[in-house]
Tab-separated table of C-alpha atoms in Angstrom:
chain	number	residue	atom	x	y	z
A	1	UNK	CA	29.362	308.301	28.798
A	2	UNK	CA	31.841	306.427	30.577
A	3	UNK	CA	34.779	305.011	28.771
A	4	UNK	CA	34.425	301.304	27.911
A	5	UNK	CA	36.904	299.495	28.940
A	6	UNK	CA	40.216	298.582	26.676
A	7	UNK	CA	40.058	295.365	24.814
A	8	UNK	CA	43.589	293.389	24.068
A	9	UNK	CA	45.305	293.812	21.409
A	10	UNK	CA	43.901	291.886	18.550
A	11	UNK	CA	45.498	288.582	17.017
A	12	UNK	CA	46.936	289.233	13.714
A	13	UNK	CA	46.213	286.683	11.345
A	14	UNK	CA	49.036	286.297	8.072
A	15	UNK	CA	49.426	284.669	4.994
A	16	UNK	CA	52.606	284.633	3.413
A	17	UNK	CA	55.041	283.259	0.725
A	18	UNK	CA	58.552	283.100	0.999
A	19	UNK	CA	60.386	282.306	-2.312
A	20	UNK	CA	63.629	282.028	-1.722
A	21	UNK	CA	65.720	279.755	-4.091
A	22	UNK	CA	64.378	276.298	-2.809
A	23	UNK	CA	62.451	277.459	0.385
A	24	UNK	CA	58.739	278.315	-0.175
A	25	UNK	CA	57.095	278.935	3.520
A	26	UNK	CA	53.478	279.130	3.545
A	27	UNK	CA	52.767	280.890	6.944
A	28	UNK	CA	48.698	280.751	7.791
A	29	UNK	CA	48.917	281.217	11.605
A	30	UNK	CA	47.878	283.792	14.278
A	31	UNK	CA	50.857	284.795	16.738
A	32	UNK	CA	49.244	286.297	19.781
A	33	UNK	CA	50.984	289.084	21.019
A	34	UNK	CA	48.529	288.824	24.226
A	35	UNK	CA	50.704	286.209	26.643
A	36	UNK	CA	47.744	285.389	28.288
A	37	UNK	CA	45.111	283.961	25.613
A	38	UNK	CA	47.786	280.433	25.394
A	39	UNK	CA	47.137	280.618	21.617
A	40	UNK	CA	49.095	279.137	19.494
A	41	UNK	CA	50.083	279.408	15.865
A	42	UNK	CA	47.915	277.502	13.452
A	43	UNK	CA	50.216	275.141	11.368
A	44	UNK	CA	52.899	276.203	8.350
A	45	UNK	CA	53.432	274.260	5.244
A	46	UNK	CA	57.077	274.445	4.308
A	47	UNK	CA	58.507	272.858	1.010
A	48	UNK	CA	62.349	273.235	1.271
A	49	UNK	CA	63.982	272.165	-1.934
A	50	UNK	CA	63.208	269.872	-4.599
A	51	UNK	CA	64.907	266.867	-2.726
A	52	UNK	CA	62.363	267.370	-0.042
A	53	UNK	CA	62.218	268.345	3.549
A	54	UNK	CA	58.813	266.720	4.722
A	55	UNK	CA	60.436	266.157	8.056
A	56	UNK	CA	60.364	270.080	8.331
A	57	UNK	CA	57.291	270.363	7.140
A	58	UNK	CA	56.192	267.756	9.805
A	59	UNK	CA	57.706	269.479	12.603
A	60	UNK	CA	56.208	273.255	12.260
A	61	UNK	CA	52.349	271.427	11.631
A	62	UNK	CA	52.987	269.481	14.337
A	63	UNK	CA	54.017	272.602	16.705
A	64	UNK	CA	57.585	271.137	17.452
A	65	UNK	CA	58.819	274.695	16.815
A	66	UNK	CA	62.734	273.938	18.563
A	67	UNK	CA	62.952	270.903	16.926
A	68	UNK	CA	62.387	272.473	13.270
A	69	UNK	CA	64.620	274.972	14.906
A	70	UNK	CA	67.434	272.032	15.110
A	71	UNK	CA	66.498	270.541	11.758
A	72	UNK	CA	67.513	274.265	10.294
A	73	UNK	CA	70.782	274.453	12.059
A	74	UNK	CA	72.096	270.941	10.965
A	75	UNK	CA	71.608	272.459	7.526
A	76	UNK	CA	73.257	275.584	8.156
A	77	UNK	CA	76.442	273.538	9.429
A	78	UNK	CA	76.286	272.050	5.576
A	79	UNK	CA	76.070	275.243	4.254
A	80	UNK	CA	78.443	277.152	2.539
A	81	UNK	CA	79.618	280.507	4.279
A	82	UNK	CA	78.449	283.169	1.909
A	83	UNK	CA	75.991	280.960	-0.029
A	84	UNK	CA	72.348	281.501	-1.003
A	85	UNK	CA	71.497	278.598	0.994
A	86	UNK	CA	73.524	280.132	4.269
A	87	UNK	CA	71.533	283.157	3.728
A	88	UNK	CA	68.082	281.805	2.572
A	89	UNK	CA	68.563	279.230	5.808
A	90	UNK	CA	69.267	282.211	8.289
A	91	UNK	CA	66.078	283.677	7.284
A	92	UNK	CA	63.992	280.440	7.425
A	93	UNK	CA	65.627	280.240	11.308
A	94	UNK	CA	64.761	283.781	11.846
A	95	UNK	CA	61.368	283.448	10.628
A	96	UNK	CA	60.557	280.557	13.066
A	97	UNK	CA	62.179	282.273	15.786
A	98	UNK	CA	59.570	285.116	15.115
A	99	UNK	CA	56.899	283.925	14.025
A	100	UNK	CA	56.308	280.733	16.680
A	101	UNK	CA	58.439	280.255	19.092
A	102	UNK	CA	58.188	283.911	20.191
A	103	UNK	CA	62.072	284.550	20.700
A	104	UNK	CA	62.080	288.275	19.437
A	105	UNK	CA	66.257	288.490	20.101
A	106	UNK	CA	66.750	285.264	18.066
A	107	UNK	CA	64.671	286.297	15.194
A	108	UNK	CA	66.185	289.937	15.133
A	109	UNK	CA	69.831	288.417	15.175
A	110	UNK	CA	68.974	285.538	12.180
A	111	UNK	CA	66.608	288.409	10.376
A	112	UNK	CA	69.550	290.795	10.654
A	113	UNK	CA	72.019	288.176	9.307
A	114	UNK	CA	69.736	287.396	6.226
A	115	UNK	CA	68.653	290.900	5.329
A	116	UNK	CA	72.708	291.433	4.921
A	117	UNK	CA	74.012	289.062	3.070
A	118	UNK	CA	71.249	289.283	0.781
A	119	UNK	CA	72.246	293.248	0.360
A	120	UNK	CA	75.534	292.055	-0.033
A	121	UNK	CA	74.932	289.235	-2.579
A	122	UNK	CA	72.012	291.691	-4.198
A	123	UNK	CA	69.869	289.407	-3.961
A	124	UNK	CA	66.487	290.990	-4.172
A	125	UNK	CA	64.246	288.136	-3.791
A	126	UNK	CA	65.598	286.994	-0.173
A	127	UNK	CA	66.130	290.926	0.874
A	128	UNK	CA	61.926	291.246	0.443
A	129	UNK	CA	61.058	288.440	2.462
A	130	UNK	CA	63.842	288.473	4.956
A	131	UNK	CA	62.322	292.196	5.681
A	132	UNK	CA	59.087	291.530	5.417
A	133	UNK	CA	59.351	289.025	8.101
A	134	UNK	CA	61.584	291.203	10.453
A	135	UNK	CA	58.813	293.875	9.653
A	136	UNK	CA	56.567	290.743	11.502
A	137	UNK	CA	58.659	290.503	14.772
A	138	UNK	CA	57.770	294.254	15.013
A	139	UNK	CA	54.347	293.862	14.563
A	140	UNK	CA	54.386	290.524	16.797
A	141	UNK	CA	56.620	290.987	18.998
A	142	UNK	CA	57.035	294.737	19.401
A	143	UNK	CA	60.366	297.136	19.186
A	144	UNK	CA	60.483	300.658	18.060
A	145	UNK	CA	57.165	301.031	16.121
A	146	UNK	CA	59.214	303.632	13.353
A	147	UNK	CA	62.150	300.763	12.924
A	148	UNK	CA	59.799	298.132	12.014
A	149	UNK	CA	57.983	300.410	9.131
A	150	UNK	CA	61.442	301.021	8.242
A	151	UNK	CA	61.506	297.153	7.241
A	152	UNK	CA	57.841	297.385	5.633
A	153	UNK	CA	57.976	299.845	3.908
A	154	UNK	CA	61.598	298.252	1.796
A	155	UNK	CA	59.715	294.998	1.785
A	156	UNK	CA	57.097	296.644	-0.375
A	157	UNK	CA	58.817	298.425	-2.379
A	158	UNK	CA	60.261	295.407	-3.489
A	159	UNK	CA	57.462	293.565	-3.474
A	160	UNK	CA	56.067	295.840	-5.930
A	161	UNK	CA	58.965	295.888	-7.982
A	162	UNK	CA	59.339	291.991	-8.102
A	163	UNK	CA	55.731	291.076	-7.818
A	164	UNK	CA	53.434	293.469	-8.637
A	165	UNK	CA	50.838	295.799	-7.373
A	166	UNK	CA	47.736	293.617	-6.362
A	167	UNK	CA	50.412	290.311	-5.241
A	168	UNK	CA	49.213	288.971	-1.775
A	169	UNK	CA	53.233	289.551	-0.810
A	170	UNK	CA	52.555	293.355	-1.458
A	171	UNK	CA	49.242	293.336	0.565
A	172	UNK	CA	50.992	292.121	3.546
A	173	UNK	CA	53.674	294.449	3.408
A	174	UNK	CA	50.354	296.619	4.013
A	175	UNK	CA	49.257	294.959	6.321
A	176	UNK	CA	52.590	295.274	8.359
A	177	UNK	CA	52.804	298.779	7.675
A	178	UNK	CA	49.133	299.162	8.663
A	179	UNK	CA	49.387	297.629	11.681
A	180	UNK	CA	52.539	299.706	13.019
A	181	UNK	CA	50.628	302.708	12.579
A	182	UNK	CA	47.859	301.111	14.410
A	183	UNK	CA	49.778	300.682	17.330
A	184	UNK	CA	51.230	303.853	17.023
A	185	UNK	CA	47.503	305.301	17.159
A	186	UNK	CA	48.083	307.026	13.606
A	187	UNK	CA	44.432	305.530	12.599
A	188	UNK	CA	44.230	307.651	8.890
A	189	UNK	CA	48.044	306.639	7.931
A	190	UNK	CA	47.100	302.944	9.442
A	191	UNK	CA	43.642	302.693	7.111
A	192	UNK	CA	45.625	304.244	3.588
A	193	UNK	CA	47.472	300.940	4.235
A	194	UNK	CA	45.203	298.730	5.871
A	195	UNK	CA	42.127	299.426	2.888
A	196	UNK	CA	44.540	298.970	-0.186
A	197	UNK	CA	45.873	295.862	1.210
A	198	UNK	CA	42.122	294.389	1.914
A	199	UNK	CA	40.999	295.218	-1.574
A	200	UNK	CA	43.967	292.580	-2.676
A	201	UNK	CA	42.781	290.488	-0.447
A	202	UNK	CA	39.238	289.825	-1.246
A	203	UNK	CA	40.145	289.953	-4.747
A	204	UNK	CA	42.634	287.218	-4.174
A	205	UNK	CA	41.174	285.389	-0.952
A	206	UNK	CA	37.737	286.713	-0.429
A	207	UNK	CA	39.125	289.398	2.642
A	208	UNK	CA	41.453	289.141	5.408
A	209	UNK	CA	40.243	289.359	8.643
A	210	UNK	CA	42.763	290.645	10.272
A	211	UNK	CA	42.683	293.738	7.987
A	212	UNK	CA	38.844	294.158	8.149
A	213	UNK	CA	39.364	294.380	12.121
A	214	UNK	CA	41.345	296.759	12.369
A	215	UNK	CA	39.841	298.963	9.626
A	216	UNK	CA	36.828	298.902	11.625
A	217	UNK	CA	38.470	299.678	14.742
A	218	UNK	CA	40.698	302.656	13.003
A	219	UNK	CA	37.297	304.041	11.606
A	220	UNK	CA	35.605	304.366	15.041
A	221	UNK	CA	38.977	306.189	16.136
A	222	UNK	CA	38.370	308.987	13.418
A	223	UNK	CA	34.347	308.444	14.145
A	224	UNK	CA	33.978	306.859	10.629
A	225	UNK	CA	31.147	304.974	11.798
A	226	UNK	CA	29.603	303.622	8.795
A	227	UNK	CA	33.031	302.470	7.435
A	228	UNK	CA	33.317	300.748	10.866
A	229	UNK	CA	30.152	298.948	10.765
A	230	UNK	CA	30.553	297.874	7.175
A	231	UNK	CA	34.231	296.630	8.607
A	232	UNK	CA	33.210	294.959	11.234
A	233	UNK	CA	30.256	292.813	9.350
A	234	UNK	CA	32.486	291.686	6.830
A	235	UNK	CA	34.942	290.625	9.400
A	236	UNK	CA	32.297	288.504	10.582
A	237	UNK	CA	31.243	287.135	7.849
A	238	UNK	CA	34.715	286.513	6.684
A	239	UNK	CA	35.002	284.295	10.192
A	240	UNK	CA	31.957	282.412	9.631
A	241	UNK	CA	33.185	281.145	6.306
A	242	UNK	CA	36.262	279.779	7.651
A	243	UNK	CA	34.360	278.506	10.886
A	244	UNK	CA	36.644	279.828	13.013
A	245	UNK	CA	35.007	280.486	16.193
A	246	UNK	CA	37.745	282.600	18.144
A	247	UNK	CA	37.317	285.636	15.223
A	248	UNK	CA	33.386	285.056	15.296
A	249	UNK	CA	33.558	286.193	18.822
A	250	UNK	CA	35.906	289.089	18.685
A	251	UNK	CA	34.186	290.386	15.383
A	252	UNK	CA	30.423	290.280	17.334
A	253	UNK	CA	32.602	292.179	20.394
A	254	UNK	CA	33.071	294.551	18.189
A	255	UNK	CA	30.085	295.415	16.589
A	256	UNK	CA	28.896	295.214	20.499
A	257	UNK	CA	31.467	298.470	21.124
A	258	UNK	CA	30.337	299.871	17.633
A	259	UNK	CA	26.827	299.771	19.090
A	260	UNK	CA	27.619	301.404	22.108
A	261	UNK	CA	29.057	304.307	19.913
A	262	UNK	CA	25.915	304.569	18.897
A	263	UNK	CA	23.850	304.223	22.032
A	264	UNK	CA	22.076	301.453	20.966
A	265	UNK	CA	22.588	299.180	24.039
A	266	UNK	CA	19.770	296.933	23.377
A	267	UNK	CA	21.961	295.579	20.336
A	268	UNK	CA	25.213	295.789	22.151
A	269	UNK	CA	24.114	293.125	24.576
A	270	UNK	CA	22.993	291.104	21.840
A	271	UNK	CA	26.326	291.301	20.219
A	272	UNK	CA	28.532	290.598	23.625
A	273	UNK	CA	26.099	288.012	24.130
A	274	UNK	CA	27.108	286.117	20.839
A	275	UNK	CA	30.714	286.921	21.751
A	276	UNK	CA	30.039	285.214	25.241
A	277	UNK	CA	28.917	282.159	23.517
A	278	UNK	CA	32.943	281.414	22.946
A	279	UNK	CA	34.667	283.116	25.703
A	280	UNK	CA	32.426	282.303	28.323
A	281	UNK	CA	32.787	278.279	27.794
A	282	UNK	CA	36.703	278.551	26.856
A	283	UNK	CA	39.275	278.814	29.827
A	284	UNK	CA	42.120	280.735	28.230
A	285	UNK	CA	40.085	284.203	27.651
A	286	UNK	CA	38.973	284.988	31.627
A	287	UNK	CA	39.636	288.646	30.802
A	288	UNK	CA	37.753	288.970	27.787
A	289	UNK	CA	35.072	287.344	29.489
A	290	UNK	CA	35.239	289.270	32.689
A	291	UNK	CA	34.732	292.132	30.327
A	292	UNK	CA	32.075	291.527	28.406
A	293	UNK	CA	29.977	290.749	31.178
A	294	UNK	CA	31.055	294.139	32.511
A	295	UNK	CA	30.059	295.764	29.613
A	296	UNK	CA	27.044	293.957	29.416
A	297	UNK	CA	26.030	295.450	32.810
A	298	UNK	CA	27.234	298.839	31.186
A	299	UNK	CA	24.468	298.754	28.769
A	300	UNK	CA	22.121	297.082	31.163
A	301	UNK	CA	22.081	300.172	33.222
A	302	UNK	CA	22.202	302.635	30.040
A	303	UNK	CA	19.094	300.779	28.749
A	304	UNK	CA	17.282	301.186	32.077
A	305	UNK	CA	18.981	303.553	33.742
A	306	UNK	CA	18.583	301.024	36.619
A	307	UNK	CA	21.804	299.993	38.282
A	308	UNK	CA	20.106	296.899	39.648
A	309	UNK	CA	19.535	295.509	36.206
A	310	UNK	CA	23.532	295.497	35.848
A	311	UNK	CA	24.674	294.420	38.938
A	312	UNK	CA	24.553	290.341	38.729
A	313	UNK	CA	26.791	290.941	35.154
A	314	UNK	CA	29.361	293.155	37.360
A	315	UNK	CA	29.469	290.053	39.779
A	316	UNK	CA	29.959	287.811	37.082
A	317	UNK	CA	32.868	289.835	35.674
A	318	UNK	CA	34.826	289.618	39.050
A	319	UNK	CA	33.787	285.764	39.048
A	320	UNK	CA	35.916	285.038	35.961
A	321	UNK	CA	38.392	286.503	37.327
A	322	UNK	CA	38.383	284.568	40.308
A	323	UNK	CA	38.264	281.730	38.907
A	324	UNK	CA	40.762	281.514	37.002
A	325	UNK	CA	43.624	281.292	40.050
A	326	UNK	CA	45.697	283.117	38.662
A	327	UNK	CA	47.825	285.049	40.432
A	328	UNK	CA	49.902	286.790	37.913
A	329	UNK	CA	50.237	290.379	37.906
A	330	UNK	CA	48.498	291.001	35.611
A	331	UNK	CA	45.371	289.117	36.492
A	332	UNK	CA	45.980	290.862	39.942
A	333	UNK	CA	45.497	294.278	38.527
A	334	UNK	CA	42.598	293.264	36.107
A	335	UNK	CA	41.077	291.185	39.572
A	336	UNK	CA	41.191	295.178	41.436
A	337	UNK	CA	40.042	296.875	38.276
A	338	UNK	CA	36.745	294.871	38.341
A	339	UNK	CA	36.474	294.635	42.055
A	340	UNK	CA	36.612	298.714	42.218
A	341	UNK	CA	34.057	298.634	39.242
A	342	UNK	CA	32.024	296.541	41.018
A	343	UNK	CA	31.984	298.698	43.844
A	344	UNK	CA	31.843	302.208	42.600
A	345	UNK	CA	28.876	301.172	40.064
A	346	UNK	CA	26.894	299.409	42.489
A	347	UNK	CA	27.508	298.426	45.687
A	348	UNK	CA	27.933	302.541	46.880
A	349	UNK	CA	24.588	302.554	44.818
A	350	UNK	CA	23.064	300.321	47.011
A	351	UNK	CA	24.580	301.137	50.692
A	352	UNK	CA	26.136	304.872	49.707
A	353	UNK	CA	27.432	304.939	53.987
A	354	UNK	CA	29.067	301.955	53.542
A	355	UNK	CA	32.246	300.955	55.075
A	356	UNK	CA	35.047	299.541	53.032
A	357	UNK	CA	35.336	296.499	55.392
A	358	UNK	CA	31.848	295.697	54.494
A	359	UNK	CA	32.710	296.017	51.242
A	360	UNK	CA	35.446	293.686	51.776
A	361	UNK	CA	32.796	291.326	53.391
A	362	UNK	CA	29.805	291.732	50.975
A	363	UNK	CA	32.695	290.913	48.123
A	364	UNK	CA	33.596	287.323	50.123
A	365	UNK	CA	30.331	286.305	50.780
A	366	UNK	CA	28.647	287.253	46.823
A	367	UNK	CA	31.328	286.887	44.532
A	368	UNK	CA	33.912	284.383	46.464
A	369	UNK	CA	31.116	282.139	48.111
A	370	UNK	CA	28.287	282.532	45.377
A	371	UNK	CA	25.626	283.780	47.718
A	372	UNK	CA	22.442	286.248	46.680
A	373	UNK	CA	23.947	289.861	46.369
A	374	UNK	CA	20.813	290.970	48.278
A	375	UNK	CA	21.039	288.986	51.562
A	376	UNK	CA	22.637	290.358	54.827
């Protein structure tokens, strides 16, 4: 069979407490670590100090990242050098740095100057979080996949120590760790973290999408197919509790590549068509639509064994990615990708003696100018 095409890398989704002394961050957001999808974080609820910093809390759920940014450093210039506050402040700063404005050397420097005082001063409390959230510019932002599990596994440990077994803290030290093996394609290390730190969380929260995901994903790796499946359906469900539309597409995308494990094409298409009913009507995801439409042709022709019945989805895939504009390099090389697809799947199907500058012209007139594939 030929090899389906790679997806992007999935959108972690976190929830986390920081207790530090008077800062308690809530994080519930998504960092994309694909530039292209434009997502951005959903909002934070901080509560810094009993004397209240609403204005903080303001600023991060209203996405004015550099101004909470500001807010922070005002308070750091109050702070005492060497205090809990200088050190519980530095990994507030760090944490917003990492988490939503994307800045991985700002975070790393902040992270860095939080995670030592905090061995200095012993303070085990700050030392957890502080590495649990440089574990997250790893994860987020990338760096040296062993350095970041380096960071999860001591946030853990501590976690566990502090907190508990089953605390929600501990599960997304997990997670972390789960997710660096993950990228590091070291699918059975990233499931004995990634399984243990979903059974906390639909104890505590009913599942964690993010987790389920990826378990699925890790399962088809090692051909686990039935733990895949059942991964992937409670992803979705998880998503359609929390109506959120984005994960409801990329959970039905996957149970569309889980089905083409299978060779059961018929239900594929039904699954990347529910996925298209998001990304084909939102403007941000052209490749993810590009490629479900490609796939869809995929499984059109693996159905029928009929490249006809595939070809109008392989035009539509290099459609979204015309018409998008973009001229990025990384559109470019996704725009030739499809446009050799197109051509080495059907068009030398149709006209095998075919020159390339008929190619060239076919491609203008069908997928540029919208005209029937078929006329000359």
């Amino acid at each position: 069979m030929e090899k389906k095409p790679e997806w992007k890398e999935l959108i972690p989704a976190w929830k986390k407490f920081i207790r530090v002394f008077c800062i308690v961050i809530i994080v519930m957001g998504c960092v994309n670590t694909c530039a292209r999808s434009g997502r951005a974080p959903k909002p934070v609820t901080v509560y810094y100090g009993p004397s209240g910093y609403e204005e903080l809390d303001q600023l991060l759920d209203h996405g004015s990242y550099e101004e909470a940014v500001e807010l922070c450093m005002n308070e750091l210039e109050k702070a005492q050098k060497g205090s809990d506050k200088e050190m519980e402040l530095h990994a507030l700063i760090g944490e917003i740095y990492g988490s939503y404005i994307g800045d991985r050397e700002q975070a790393v420097t902040y992270l860095e100057q939080a995670i030592a005082a905090a061995r200095k001063n012993k303070n085990q409390s700050v030392l957890s979080d502080a590495c649990y959230c440089m574990s997250k510019v790893y994860v987020n932002l990338g760096g040296d996949v062993e350095t970041g599990l380096e960071y999860a596994r001591e946030a853990e440990e501590l976690y566990r120590d502090e907190l508990g077994e089953n605390a929600i803290e501990t599960a997304n030290a997990m997670l972390n760790k789960g997710i660096l093996y993950f990228k590091g394609n070291q699918w059975e290390k990233a499931l004995e973290n990634l399984e243990p730190a979903e059974k906390i969380y639909e104890t505590r929260q009913g599942g964690d999408w993010d987790a389920c995901i990826r378990i699925g994903i890790a399962s088809m790796k090692l051909q686990k197919y039935e733990k895949a499946e059942e991964a992937f359906l409670k992803a979705k469900e998880i998503s359609q509790k929390a109506e959120n539309d984005y994960y409801c597409a990329l959970s039905s995308l996957w149970m569309g590549e889980w089905y083409v494990d299978m060779k059961e094409y018929r239900q594929a298409i039904d699954s990347y068509e529910e996925a298209l009913e998001f990304f084909g009507t939102d403007l941000r995801y052209p490749i993810d639509k590009a490629k479900i439409y490609n796939n869809i042709g995929y499984c059109m022709i693996q159905e029928n064994g009929n490249w006809e019945d595939g070809i109008l989805y392989g035009i539509l895939a290099c459609q979204a990615i015309e018409e998008t504009g973009d001229t990025s390099e990384e559109i470019e090389e996704e725009r030739e990708d499809f446009k050799r697809r197109l051509k080495e799947r059907y068009y030398d199907e149709w006209k095998p003696d075919a020159t390339d500058d008929e190619y060239e012209a076919w491609y203008q007139r069908v997928v540029l100018d919208g005209e029937d594939w078929e006329e000359e």
